[in-house]
XYZ file of N, CA and C in Angstrom:
465
model
N -4.191 -14.317 16.561
C -3.562 -12.848 16.491
C -4.504 -12.022 16.082
N -4.872 -10.508 16.605
C -5.913 -9.605 16.278
C -4.835 -8.901 15.179
N -5.668 -8.247 14.275
C -5.064 -7.298 13.294
C -5.954 -5.906 13.340
N -4.974 -4.974 13.180
C -5.669 -3.578 12.963
C -4.833 -2.644 11.545
N -6.125 -2.534 11.065
C -5.553 -1.272 9.844
C -5.741 -0.078 10.273
N -4.837 0.967 10.168
C -4.948 2.496 10.974
C -4.343 3.320 10.020
N -4.779 4.589 9.996
C -4.249 5.392 9.201
C -3.677 6.681 10.051
N -2.633 7.347 10.045
C -1.976 8.098 10.661
C -1.497 9.382 9.845
N -1.628 10.614 10.731
C -1.278 11.908 10.166
C 0.023 12.670 10.723
N 1.092 12.860 9.717
C 2.396 13.394 10.014
C 1.923 14.820 9.419
N 1.877 15.686 10.578
C 1.981 17.146 10.240
C 2.816 17.984 10.748
N 3.869 18.103 10.035
C 5.039 19.179 10.328
C 4.980 20.696 9.625
N 4.865 21.563 10.656
C 4.903 23.167 10.114
C 5.988 23.958 11.011
N 6.848 24.696 10.306
C 7.523 25.637 11.071
C 8.660 24.787 12.254
N 9.190 23.709 12.004
C 9.879 22.846 12.993
C 9.066 22.396 13.772
N 7.808 22.309 13.834
C 6.848 21.634 14.941
C 5.904 20.526 14.398
N 5.907 19.475 15.029
C 4.841 18.439 14.583
C 3.614 18.589 15.568
N 2.438 18.361 14.949
C 1.224 17.901 15.807
C 0.845 16.768 16.372
N 1.053 16.581 17.654
C 1.126 15.604 18.480
C -0.366 15.349 19.577
N -0.595 14.265 19.610
C -2.067 14.254 20.571
C -1.215 13.317 21.887
N -2.111 13.713 22.785
C -1.838 13.090 23.955
C -2.953 11.919 24.120
N -2.411 10.685 24.110
C -3.134 9.358 24.180
C -3.391 9.131 25.814
N -4.590 9.095 26.393
C -4.754 8.723 27.749
C -5.552 7.367 27.810
N -5.110 6.327 27.817
C -5.939 5.168 27.732
C -6.567 5.141 29.248
N -7.829 3.980 29.484
C -8.390 4.004 30.616
C -7.644 3.403 31.600
N -6.557 2.754 31.243
C -5.996 2.062 32.266
C -4.518 2.040 31.754
N -3.566 2.712 32.443
C -2.138 3.038 32.025
C -1.814 4.487 31.849
N -0.537 4.736 31.492
C 0.106 6.145 31.507
C -0.214 6.569 30.098
N -0.336 7.814 30.145
C -0.434 8.690 28.758
C 0.937 8.661 27.917
N 0.693 8.759 26.709
C 1.680 9.094 25.776
C 1.503 9.774 24.634
N 2.422 10.335 24.025
C 2.045 11.171 22.860
C 2.180 10.348 21.454
N 1.233 10.562 20.557
C 1.177 9.902 19.424
C 0.773 10.675 18.385
N 0.794 10.391 17.071
C 0.180 10.985 15.864
C -1.192 10.944 15.811
N -1.963 11.874 15.256
C -3.261 11.930 15.194
C -3.462 10.708 14.024
N -4.709 10.044 14.610
C -5.099 8.857 13.626
C -5.691 7.608 14.199
N -5.940 6.702 13.810
C -6.617 5.730 14.237
C -7.143 4.800 13.105
N -8.032 3.809 13.868
C -8.653 2.764 12.951
C -9.390 3.215 11.707
N -8.991 2.449 10.670
C -9.823 2.492 9.408
C -11.167 1.824 9.601
N -12.283 2.233 9.190
C -13.638 1.371 9.811
C -13.802 0.817 8.388
N -14.752 -0.296 8.567
C -14.721 -1.644 7.550
C -15.635 -0.624 6.407
N -14.810 -1.018 5.344
C -15.354 -0.215 3.972
C -14.781 1.104 3.809
N -13.769 1.524 4.793
C -13.323 3.233 4.555
C -12.128 3.070 3.935
N -11.919 3.956 3.073
C -10.583 4.091 2.480
C -9.567 4.786 3.679
N -8.382 4.474 3.556
C -7.356 4.935 4.600
C -7.471 6.411 4.358
N -7.244 6.864 3.268
C -7.136 8.313 2.782
C -8.036 9.156 3.656
N -9.698 8.756 3.549
C -10.447 9.318 4.241
C -10.496 9.159 5.538
N -10.111 8.060 6.174
C -9.945 7.772 7.580
C -8.793 8.841 8.224
N -8.065 9.251 7.693
C -7.029 10.062 8.249
C -7.469 11.293 8.556
N -8.412 11.600 7.486
C -9.038 13.138 7.452
C -9.994 13.046 8.579
N -10.765 11.993 8.646
C -11.762 11.872 9.773
C -11.029 11.891 10.972
N -10.066 10.880 11.319
C -9.201 10.980 12.427
C -8.749 12.356 13.218
N -8.207 12.967 12.194
C -7.699 14.111 12.463
C -8.684 15.317 13.158
N -9.824 15.110 12.416
C -10.885 15.954 12.862
C -11.507 15.453 14.217
N -11.776 14.342 14.281
C -12.260 13.618 15.610
C -11.456 13.874 16.883
N -9.995 13.688 16.599
C -9.055 13.640 17.770
C -8.608 15.140 17.970
N -8.591 15.881 17.044
C -7.923 17.307 17.198
C -8.812 18.412 17.051
N -9.793 18.411 16.211
C -10.922 19.545 16.002
C -10.262 20.246 14.633
N -9.517 19.925 14.172
C -8.710 20.457 12.915
C -9.131 19.850 11.545
N -8.954 20.536 10.712
C -9.431 20.003 9.309
C -7.845 19.829 8.521
N -7.795 18.499 8.184
C -6.590 18.175 7.426
C -6.935 18.036 5.967
N -6.060 17.997 5.171
C -5.820 17.886 3.785
C -4.583 17.158 3.659
N -4.689 15.852 2.878
C -3.559 15.064 2.519
C -2.738 15.469 1.385
N -1.516 15.627 1.852
C -0.430 16.156 0.836
C 0.347 14.994 0.048
N 0.430 13.708 0.839
C 1.069 12.694 0.125
C 1.166 11.857 1.125
N 1.177 10.538 0.496
C 1.503 9.024 1.234
C 2.796 9.165 1.306
N 3.003 8.814 2.615
C 4.614 8.663 3.100
C 5.024 7.136 3.065
N 4.102 6.313 3.641
C 4.500 4.911 3.545
C 3.706 4.147 4.569
N 3.899 2.923 4.459
C 3.281 1.923 5.370
C 4.040 1.212 6.466
N 3.632 1.170 7.664
C 4.680 0.127 8.754
C 3.804 -0.989 9.059
N 4.212 -2.179 9.303
C 3.564 -3.275 9.859
C 4.491 -3.876 11.125
N 3.840 -3.724 12.108
C 4.750 -4.306 13.250
C 3.628 -5.356 14.093
N 4.317 -6.503 14.809
C 3.645 -7.515 15.367
C 4.073 -7.227 16.811
N 2.885 -6.987 17.667
C 3.130 -6.474 19.070
C 2.944 -7.980 19.939
N 4.009 -8.674 20.535
C 3.999 -9.948 21.304
C 2.916 -10.024 22.449
N 1.830 -11.009 22.720
C 1.068 -10.756 23.319
C 1.481 -10.281 24.824
N 2.552 -10.666 25.193
C 3.052 -10.168 26.521
C 2.939 -8.604 26.599
N 3.089 -7.984 25.463
C 3.022 -6.701 25.502
C 1.685 -5.854 24.669
N 1.130 -6.645 24.376
C -0.128 -6.175 23.713
C -1.310 -5.676 24.719
N -2.089 -4.880 24.596
C -3.114 -4.396 25.435
C -4.086 -5.641 25.947
N -4.431 -6.256 25.032
C -5.635 -7.359 25.043
C -4.731 -8.788 25.447
N -3.566 -8.632 25.644
C -2.938 -9.929 25.971
C -2.836 -11.009 24.831
N -3.264 -10.603 23.712
C -3.144 -11.467 22.345
C -2.243 -10.798 21.505
N -1.334 -11.474 20.741
C -0.430 -10.952 19.874
C -1.436 -10.205 18.667
N -0.736 -9.008 18.450
C -1.424 -7.944 17.525
C -0.582 -7.470 16.506
N -1.155 -7.470 15.551
C -0.460 -6.750 14.100
C -0.974 -5.652 13.781
N -0.240 -4.445 13.835
C -0.677 -3.082 13.367
C -0.065 -2.753 12.133
N -1.081 -2.400 11.228
C -0.625 -2.088 9.679
C -1.119 -0.596 9.831
N -0.274 0.161 9.759
C -0.376 1.742 9.880
C 0.111 2.519 8.088
N -0.709 3.199 7.670
C -0.606 3.801 6.759
C -0.489 5.430 7.010
N 0.921 5.941 6.615
C 1.129 7.325 7.128
C 1.170 8.219 5.745
N 0.224 9.360 6.291
C -0.036 10.178 5.196
C 0.963 11.737 5.734
N 1.376 12.562 4.992
C 1.596 13.939 5.266
C 0.666 14.925 5.011
N 0.291 15.682 6.038
C -1.154 16.213 5.886
C -0.730 17.738 6.142
N -1.679 18.563 5.999
C -1.787 19.945 6.226
C -2.672 20.393 6.623
N -2.791 21.298 7.794
C -3.913 21.513 8.796
C -4.556 23.113 7.992
N -5.599 23.196 7.545
C -6.082 24.151 6.724
C -7.367 24.728 7.521
N -7.679 24.379 8.818
C -8.517 25.140 9.623
C -8.995 24.415 10.912
N -9.923 24.885 11.657
C -10.420 24.297 12.874
C -9.588 24.726 13.828
N -9.888 23.931 15.353
C -9.118 24.775 16.350
C -8.781 23.629 17.249
N -7.655 23.545 17.624
C -7.242 22.191 18.518
C -8.159 22.352 19.875
N -8.448 21.018 20.344
C -9.578 20.886 21.445
C -9.214 19.258 21.647
N -9.577 18.547 22.762
C -9.617 17.472 23.299
C -10.621 16.636 22.494
N -10.489 15.383 22.432
C -11.166 14.783 21.441
C -12.421 14.406 22.510
N -13.802 14.749 22.200
C -15.107 14.454 22.965
C -15.311 13.073 23.086
N -15.340 12.558 24.112
C -15.745 11.125 24.455
C -14.776 10.119 23.960
N -13.516 10.689 24.031
C -12.301 9.679 23.566
C -11.078 9.480 24.256
N -10.146 9.216 23.926
C -8.855 9.006 24.707
C -7.940 10.018 24.340
N -8.019 10.927 23.535
C -7.231 12.198 23.135
C -7.691 13.114 24.388
N -6.488 13.660 25.131
C -6.922 14.577 25.942
C -6.503 15.833 25.640
N -5.585 15.876 24.869
C -4.916 17.265 24.268
C -4.252 16.813 22.634
N -4.243 18.016 22.042
C -3.287 18.105 20.984
C -2.620 19.268 21.051
N -1.100 19.223 20.725
C -0.527 20.453 20.754
C 0.640 20.236 19.569
N 0.847 21.277 19.208
C 2.411 21.423 18.294
C 3.316 21.427 18.980
N 4.506 20.555 18.727
C 5.564 20.440 19.539
C 6.711 20.581 18.621
N 7.880 21.260 19.434
C 9.074 21.502 18.577
C 9.903 20.143 18.119
N 10.113 19.744 16.986
C 10.909 18.637 16.682
C 12.069 18.361 17.661
N 12.678 19.397 18.104
C 13.848 18.850 18.866
C 13.312 18.425 20.352
N 11.928 18.656 20.715
C 11.594 18.205 21.860
C 11.116 16.745 22.011
N 10.831 16.233 20.743
C 10.308 15.055 20.453
C 11.067 13.658 21.437
N 12.184 13.666 21.079
C 13.098 12.705 21.693
C 12.934 12.539 23.288
N 12.539 13.719 23.978
C 12.537 13.563 25.371
C 11.187 13.155 25.707
N 10.039 13.029 25.029
C 8.727 12.552 25.219
C 8.635 11.206 25.459
N 7.684 10.681 26.260
C 7.037 9.343 26.389
C 6.129 9.265 25.226
N 6.400 8.489 23.938
C 5.529 8.396 22.991
C 5.455 7.189 22.368
N 4.388 7.127 21.495
C 4.387 5.737 20.558
C 5.322 5.720 19.596
N 5.639 4.472 19.379
C 6.871 4.400 18.087
C 6.310 4.862 16.963
N 4.890 5.041 16.695
C 4.353 5.607 15.637
C 4.877 6.807 15.136
N 5.008 7.774 16.122
C 5.737 9.100 16.233
C 7.078 8.968 15.384
N 7.858 8.173 15.821
C 9.082 7.933 15.315
C 9.160 7.349 13.932
N 8.103 6.616 13.550
C 8.033 6.059 12.278
C 7.812 7.074 11.470
N 6.746 7.700 11.660
C 5.850 8.799 10.870
C 7.273 9.917 10.622
N 7.836 10.325 11.637
C 8.904 11.441 11.556
C 10.164 10.820 10.404
N 10.623 9.620 10.534
C 11.224 9.051 9.809
C 10.897 9.089 8.413
N 9.732 8.576 8.096
C 9.022 8.702 6.935
C 9.027 9.987 6.308
N 8.622 11.104 6.971
C 8.565 12.246 6.226
C 10.009 12.772 6.072
N 10.903 12.572 6.944
C 12.445 13.026 6.674
C 13.099 12.358 5.480
N 13.100 11.036 5.439
C 13.709 10.165 4.366
C 12.833 10.132 2.894
N 11.390 10.164 3.128
C 10.775 10.078 2.010
C 11.276 8.735 1.033
N 11.410 7.647 1.681
C 11.929 6.570 1.078
C 10.775 5.838 -0.232
N 11.731 5.966 -1.527
C 10.635 5.469 -2.630
C 9.966 4.083 -2.103
N 10.468 3.208 -1.298
C 9.660 2.023 -1.031
C 8.584 2.293 -0.031
N 8.580 3.715 0.680
C 7.636 3.832 1.412
C 7.843 3.065 2.742
N 8.869 2.387 3.309
C 9.535 1.658 4.135
C 10.487 2.267 4.770
N 10.630 2.002 6.380
C 11.556 2.432 6.829
C 11.885 1.427 7.826
N 13.025 1.329 8.535
C 13.479 0.229 9.464
C 12.440 0.258 10.824
N 12.342 -0.650 11.290
C 11.508 -0.887 12.454
C 12.372 -0.016 13.628
N 10.947 0.351 14.569
C 11.812 1.553 15.691
C 11.654 0.483 16.910
N 12.777 0.403 17.497
C 12.816 -0.406 18.750
C 12.088 0.204 19.795
N 11.145 -0.591 20.729
C 10.529 0.053 21.564
C 11.354 -0.335 23.085
N 11.606 0.867 23.675
C 12.204 0.541 24.766
C 12.127 2.064 25.516
N 12.219 2.446 26.737
C 12.672 3.534 27.309
C 11.304 4.261 27.229
N 11.290 5.688 26.692
C 10.291 6.443 26.358
C 9.158 5.949 25.037
N 9.979 5.150 24.402
C 9.237 4.578 23.194
C 8.651 3.481 23.475
N 7.001 3.720 23.354
C 6.012 2.553 23.752
C 5.571 1.941 22.394
N 4.963 0.908 22.539
C 3.983 0.503 21.419
C 2.615 1.510 21.184
């Protein structure tokens, strides 16, 4: 089984959420939260700030920890064909500067502010639903029920 530790930014302002359009080299694009892999020796808190800057061009300030999600993706559904566990640390962030732009030499084609009411109709990563659930519920445990993957919601 492969394992990935990642940090994700949930940025909600004026009824809109900041989403990034992920364009994998082989496959359909989908919308996701800015964020990604925590590098060896890196603190997830620092990783989420770095990832927002790399992927969106914006400067993020962490407001609070929202929670942690752990999910196992079966080998048949995983990109590498090997069972995969993703442990995601979700932070609520505020954007304090910068300018939205595509990720240079990366897989994020664009980042946009999206009305929360439009999110259910988007082809998106389950990370979006997890992050929004954590931001809305603010559970004391930092945990929400797993999001089923089906239809517009992808791994």
